mmCIF file of C-alpha atoms and ligand atoms in Angstrom:
data_model
loop_
_atom_site.group_PDB
_atom_site.id
_atom_site.type_symbol
_atom_site.label_atom_id
_atom_site.label_comp_id
_atom_site.label_asym_id
_atom_site.label_seq_id
_atom_site.Cartn_x
_atom_site.Cartn_y
_atom_site.Cartn_z
ATOM 1 C CA MET A 1 0.000 0.000 0.000
ATOM 2 C CA SER A 2 1.367 3.441 -0.910
ATOM 3 C CA SER A 3 2.228 5.750 1.922
ATOM 4 C CA ALA A 4 -0.625 8.108 0.956
ATOM 5 C CA LYS A 5 -3.157 5.268 1.010
ATOM 6 C CA GLN A 6 -1.803 4.104 4.353
ATOM 7 C CA ILE A 7 -2.164 7.631 5.733
ATOM 8 C CA VAL A 8 -5.771 7.857 4.546
ATOM 9 C CA LYS A 9 -6.572 4.472 6.029
ATOM 10 C CA LYS A 10 -5.130 5.269 9.441
ATOM 11 C CA LEU A 11 -6.561 8.762 9.471
ATOM 12 C CA LEU A 12 -10.079 7.539 8.765
ATOM 13 C CA GLN A 13 -9.735 4.830 11.372
ATOM 14 C CA ALA A 14 -8.877 7.542 13.891
ATOM 15 C CA TYR A 15 -11.626 9.870 12.647
ATOM 16 C CA PRO A 16 -14.386 7.707 11.199
ATOM 17 C CA GLU A 17 -17.096 9.738 9.456
ATOM 18 C CA PRO A 18 -15.399 13.064 10.178
ATOM 19 C CA GLU A 19 -17.635 16.105 10.245
ATOM 20 C CA ILE A 20 -17.140 19.812 9.963
ATOM 21 C CA GLU A 21 -17.495 21.617 13.285
ATOM 22 C CA LEU A 22 -19.334 24.613 11.829
ATOM 23 C CA ASN A 23 -23.059 24.281 12.511
ATOM 24 C CA HIS A 24 -25.221 24.605 9.409
ATOM 25 C CA SER A 25 -28.316 23.093 7.878
ATOM 26 C CA ASN A 26 -27.841 23.944 4.201
ATOM 27 C CA ALA A 27 -25.256 25.081 1.650
ATOM 28 C CA LEU A 28 -25.934 28.786 2.175
ATOM 29 C CA GLU A 29 -25.435 28.521 5.939
ATOM 30 C CA LEU A 30 -22.214 26.598 5.428
ATOM 31 C CA LEU A 31 -20.985 29.214 2.959
ATOM 32 C CA VAL A 32 -21.699 32.045 5.401
ATOM 33 C CA ALA A 33 -20.217 30.152 8.367
ATOM 34 C CA THR A 34 -17.061 29.362 6.396
ATOM 35 C CA ILE A 35 -16.538 33.011 5.488
ATOM 36 C CA LEU A 36 -17.056 33.933 9.152
ATOM 37 C CA SER A 37 -14.577 31.291 10.295
ATOM 38 C CA ALA A 38 -11.514 33.061 8.871
ATOM 39 C CA GLN A 39 -9.209 33.884 11.810
ATOM 40 C CA CYS A 40 -11.889 32.744 14.252
ATOM 41 C CA THR A 41 -12.720 29.573 16.167
ATOM 42 C CA ASP A 42 -15.611 27.407 15.002
ATOM 43 C CA GLN A 43 -17.080 27.664 18.485
ATOM 44 C CA ARG A 44 -17.281 31.447 18.272
ATOM 45 C CA VAL A 45 -18.746 31.251 14.758
ATOM 46 C CA ASN A 46 -21.393 28.811 15.998
ATOM 47 C CA GLU A 47 -22.350 31.187 18.804
ATOM 48 C CA VAL A 48 -22.859 33.981 16.278
ATOM 49 C CA THR A 49 -24.672 31.924 13.660
ATOM 50 C CA ARG A 50 -27.118 30.538 16.218
ATOM 51 C CA GLU A 51 -28.899 33.917 16.116
ATOM 52 C CA LEU A 52 -27.814 35.002 12.644
ATOM 53 C CA PHE A 53 -29.381 32.038 10.876
ATOM 54 C CA LYS A 54 -32.738 32.730 12.525
ATOM 55 C CA LYS A 55 -32.819 36.191 11.008
ATOM 56 C CA TYR A 56 -31.179 35.552 7.626
ATOM 57 C CA ARG A 57 -32.678 32.547 5.915
ATOM 58 C CA LYS A 58 -32.169 33.165 2.210
ATOM 59 C CA ALA A 59 -29.484 34.755 0.052
ATOM 60 C CA GLU A 60 -31.937 37.612 -0.551
ATOM 61 C CA ASP A 61 -31.979 38.366 3.186
ATOM 62 C CA TYR A 62 -28.200 38.823 3.280
ATOM 63 C CA ALA A 63 -28.202 40.723 -0.029
ATOM 64 C CA ARG A 64 -30.635 43.239 1.452
ATOM 65 C CA ALA A 65 -28.868 43.481 4.822
ATOM 66 C CA ASN A 66 -27.911 46.805 6.268
ATOM 67 C CA GLN A 67 -24.108 46.772 6.310
ATOM 68 C CA ALA A 68 -23.700 48.545 9.686
ATOM 69 C CA GLU A 69 -26.293 46.362 11.392
ATOM 70 C CA PHE A 70 -24.834 43.205 9.916
ATOM 71 C CA GLU A 71 -21.357 44.204 11.065
ATOM 72 C CA LYS A 72 -22.646 44.444 14.627
ATOM 73 C CA GLU A 73 -24.275 41.029 14.402
ATOM 74 C CA ILE A 74 -21.083 39.286 13.314
ATOM 75 C CA LYS A 75 -18.628 41.446 15.270
ATOM 76 C CA PRO A 76 -17.510 38.688 17.722
ATOM 77 C CA THR A 77 -15.984 36.738 14.808
ATOM 78 C CA GLY A 78 -13.416 39.488 14.155
ATOM 79 C CA PHE A 79 -12.534 41.247 10.886
ATOM 80 C CA TYR A 80 -16.235 41.962 10.824
ATOM 81 C CA LYS A 81 -16.184 44.855 8.364
ATOM 82 C CA ASN A 82 -14.497 42.759 5.728
ATOM 83 C CA LYS A 83 -16.581 39.695 6.453
ATOM 84 C CA ALA A 84 -19.828 41.689 6.314
ATOM 85 C CA ARG A 85 -18.833 43.149 2.969
ATOM 86 C CA GLN A 86 -17.873 39.718 1.635
ATOM 87 C CA ILE A 87 -21.052 37.962 2.754
ATOM 88 C CA ILE A 88 -23.381 40.674 1.515
ATOM 89 C CA SER A 89 -21.704 40.930 -1.862
ATOM 90 C CA CYS A 90 -21.426 37.145 -2.192
ATOM 91 C CA CYS A 91 -25.174 36.878 -1.607
ATOM 92 C CA LYS A 92 -25.854 39.680 -4.079
ATOM 93 C CA ASP A 93 -23.950 37.559 -6.612
ATOM 94 C CA LEU A 94 -26.067 34.543 -5.670
ATOM 95 C CA VAL A 95 -29.283 36.493 -6.188
ATOM 96 C CA GLU A 96 -28.220 38.210 -9.407
ATOM 97 C CA ARG A 97 -26.528 35.284 -11.129
ATOM 98 C CA PHE A 98 -27.783 32.064 -9.557
ATOM 99 C CA GLY A 99 -31.402 32.729 -8.625
ATOM 100 C CA GLY A 100 -30.475 32.896 -4.930
ATOM 101 C CA ARG A 101 -29.112 29.353 -4.852
ATOM 102 C CA VAL A 102 -25.605 28.241 -3.985
ATOM 103 C CA PRO A 103 -24.137 26.630 -7.122
ATOM 104 C CA ASP A 104 -22.995 23.026 -6.771
ATOM 105 C CA ASN A 105 -19.861 23.243 -8.888
ATOM 106 C CA LEU A 106 -16.399 24.659 -8.327
ATOM 107 C CA ASP A 107 -16.250 26.841 -11.446
ATOM 108 C CA ASP A 108 -19.314 28.834 -10.396
ATOM 109 C CA LEU A 109 -18.541 28.848 -6.679
ATOM 110 C CA VAL A 110 -15.159 30.529 -7.157
ATOM 111 C CA THR A 111 -16.775 33.346 -9.152
ATOM 112 C CA LEU A 112 -18.660 34.454 -6.039
ATOM 113 C CA SER A 113 -17.329 37.489 -4.292
ATOM 114 C CA GLY A 114 -15.103 36.559 -1.345
ATOM 115 C CA VAL A 115 -15.125 32.841 -2.151
ATOM 116 C CA GLY A 116 -11.775 31.183 -2.815
ATOM 117 C CA ARG A 117 -10.984 27.563 -3.600
ATOM 118 C CA LYS A 118 -10.820 26.548 0.059
ATOM 119 C CA THR A 119 -14.334 27.778 0.847
ATOM 120 C CA ALA A 120 -15.694 26.528 -2.481
ATOM 121 C CA ASN A 121 -14.262 23.039 -1.966
ATOM 122 C CA LEU A 122 -15.543 22.855 1.581
ATOM 123 C CA VAL A 123 -19.066 23.726 0.441
ATOM 124 C CA LEU A 124 -18.804 21.320 -2.472
ATOM 125 C CA GLY A 125 -17.599 18.430 -0.322
ATOM 126 C CA VAL A 126 -19.713 18.932 2.775
ATOM 127 C CA ALA A 127 -22.966 20.465 1.525
ATOM 128 C CA PHE A 128 -23.137 18.823 -1.898
ATOM 129 C CA LYS A 129 -21.292 15.587 -1.070
ATOM 130 C CA LYS A 130 -19.025 15.936 -4.095
ATOM 131 C CA PRO A 131 -15.407 14.830 -3.761
ATOM 132 C CA ALA A 132 -13.348 17.898 -2.900
ATOM 133 C CA ILE A 133 -10.082 18.715 -1.179
ATOM 134 C CA ALA A 134 -10.121 21.975 0.737
ATOM 135 C CA VAL A 135 -6.712 23.228 1.775
ATOM 136 C CA ASP A 136 -7.038 25.262 4.937
ATOM 137 C CA THR A 137 -4.217 26.044 7.351
ATOM 138 C CA HIS A 138 -4.455 22.602 9.005
ATOM 139 C CA VAL A 139 -4.523 20.611 5.774
ATOM 140 C CA GLN A 140 -1.622 22.718 4.535
ATOM 141 C CA ARG A 141 0.541 22.169 7.635
ATOM 142 C CA VAL A 142 -0.237 18.495 8.239
ATOM 143 C CA SER A 143 0.164 17.532 4.548
ATOM 144 C CA ARG A 144 3.585 19.132 4.465
ATOM 145 C CA ARG A 145 4.700 17.474 7.681
ATOM 146 C CA LEU A 146 3.513 14.090 6.480
ATOM 147 C CA GLY A 147 5.450 14.529 3.246
ATOM 148 C CA LEU A 148 2.339 14.428 1.054
ATOM 149 C CA THR A 149 3.526 17.633 -0.582
ATOM 150 C CA GLN A 150 6.553 19.890 -0.639
ATOM 151 C CA GLU A 151 4.517 22.821 -1.918
ATOM 152 C CA GLU A 152 3.638 25.885 0.126
ATOM 153 C CA LYS A 153 0.790 27.429 -1.838
ATOM 154 C CA PRO A 154 -2.673 25.971 -1.143
ATOM 155 C CA ASP A 155 -3.541 25.612 -4.846
ATOM 156 C CA LYS A 156 -0.397 23.588 -5.512
ATOM 157 C CA ILE A 157 -0.934 21.490 -2.379
ATOM 158 C CA GLU A 158 -4.469 20.763 -3.566
ATOM 159 C CA GLN A 159 -3.074 19.527 -6.897
ATOM 160 C CA ASP A 160 -0.590 17.224 -5.161
ATOM 161 C CA LEU A 161 -3.221 15.816 -2.823
ATOM 162 C CA MET A 162 -5.677 15.241 -5.660
ATOM 163 C CA LYS A 163 -3.053 13.058 -7.342
ATOM 164 C CA LYS A 164 -2.230 11.046 -4.216
ATOM 165 C CA ILE A 165 -5.504 10.657 -2.352
ATOM 166 C CA PRO A 166 -8.205 8.359 -3.799
ATOM 167 C CA LYS A 167 -10.979 10.571 -5.161
ATOM 168 C CA ASP A 168 -13.777 8.944 -3.175
ATOM 169 C CA LYS A 169 -11.923 9.902 0.009
ATOM 170 C CA TRP A 170 -11.166 13.536 -0.811
ATOM 171 C CA THR A 171 -13.816 15.095 1.427
ATOM 172 C CA ASP A 172 -13.377 12.750 4.385
ATOM 173 C CA PHE A 173 -9.617 13.156 4.099
ATOM 174 C CA THR A 174 -9.997 16.954 4.249
ATOM 175 C CA LEU A 175 -12.268 16.846 7.294
ATOM 176 C CA ALA A 176 -10.114 14.284 9.112
ATOM 177 C CA MET A 177 -6.959 16.319 8.425
ATOM 178 C CA ILE A 178 -8.634 19.423 9.851
ATOM 179 C CA LEU A 179 -9.553 17.497 13.025
ATOM 180 C CA HIS A 180 -6.081 15.971 13.248
ATOM 181 C CA GLY A 181 -4.467 19.380 12.821
ATOM 182 C CA ARG A 182 -6.622 20.841 15.572
ATOM 183 C CA ARG A 183 -6.367 18.031 18.076
ATOM 184 C CA VAL A 184 -2.983 16.391 17.507
ATOM 185 C CA CYS A 185 -0.753 17.877 14.819
ATOM 186 C CA LYS A 186 -1.033 21.382 16.211
ATOM 187 C CA ALA A 187 0.939 24.242 14.725
ATOM 188 C CA ARG A 188 2.979 24.666 17.878
ATOM 189 C CA ARG A 189 3.947 21.620 19.899
ATOM 190 C CA PRO A 190 2.262 18.825 17.972
ATOM 191 C CA LEU A 191 1.364 15.805 20.103
ATOM 192 C CA CYS A 192 3.530 13.394 18.120
ATOM 193 C CA LYS A 193 3.565 10.729 20.818
ATOM 194 C CA GLU A 194 -0.206 10.401 20.456
ATOM 195 C CA CYS A 195 -0.223 10.540 16.658
ATOM 196 C CA VAL A 196 -1.524 7.580 14.674
ATOM 197 C CA LEU A 197 0.565 8.741 11.726
ATOM 198 C CA TYR A 198 3.866 8.830 13.576
ATOM 199 C CA LYS A 199 5.407 6.086 11.473
ATOM 200 C CA GLU A 200 4.371 7.636 8.171
ATOM 201 C CA CYS A 201 5.293 11.206 9.166
ATOM 202 C CA GLN A 202 8.376 12.520 7.399
ATOM 203 C CA TRP A 203 8.764 15.752 9.318
ATOM 204 C CA GLU A 204 12.216 16.102 10.770
ATOM 205 C CA GLY A 205 10.833 18.287 13.568
ATOM 206 C CA LYS A 206 8.561 15.543 14.890
ATOM 207 C CA GLU A 207 8.991 14.638 18.535
ATOM 208 C CA LYS A 208 11.570 11.851 18.879
HETATM 209 S S1 SF4 B 301 4.038 12.709 14.032
HETATM 210 FE FE1 SF4 B 301 3.808 14.769 14.869
HETATM 211 S S2 SF4 B 301 4.288 16.138 13.190
HETATM 212 FE FE2 SF4 B 301 3.942 14.119 12.319
HETATM 213 S S3 SF4 B 301 1.768 14.140 11.726
HETATM 214 FE FE3 SF4 B 301 1.904 13.287 13.772
HETATM 215 S S4 SF4 B 301 1.615 15.012 15.172
HETATM 216 FE FE4 SF4 B 301 2.087 15.830 13.143
#
């Protein structure tokens, strides 16, 4: 078994049926929560969206939002001015170009204002159950440490991972890597002694 396949196998044994920790009940909510999650914990985002999602139910609701009021509502997630602008203009795009619906393909998703490949792939994989690799900070760091890629840029890392990881595992792999990065392979002081991937890991900085 190739090292990549072995990594996927062990990872999914450690995190069977991995799930995203951002609460949502549809693609639009996931899209909004993902934009809010930049530089913020999922827990904080979930606290904010608990109220937000009661008030804003459709893309039209966000598109019509009052910018100043919306900023206040999402303020605890940080960078709220930018995030408010992004969400409102993303939803204007949804209303004007996609009839208020979140598109279920990458090409259209990345045309939305404020939506990059990471967010698009997350929505594609989680909300639409299509195979997708989303390279966030955890996937980026853990993939490099494991030796699955030597690249630094997320787009290039995504390309490498798409070649090495079986397609039917792309989404679960992404979600498991995010959990592993948060719980074990942390940015500072990774818990290597507890890591199920210790043997496969090629990082010279791993705990000996
Ligand atoms: S052995 Fe350490 S550095 Fe390597 S993947 Fe596991 S936690 Fe991360």
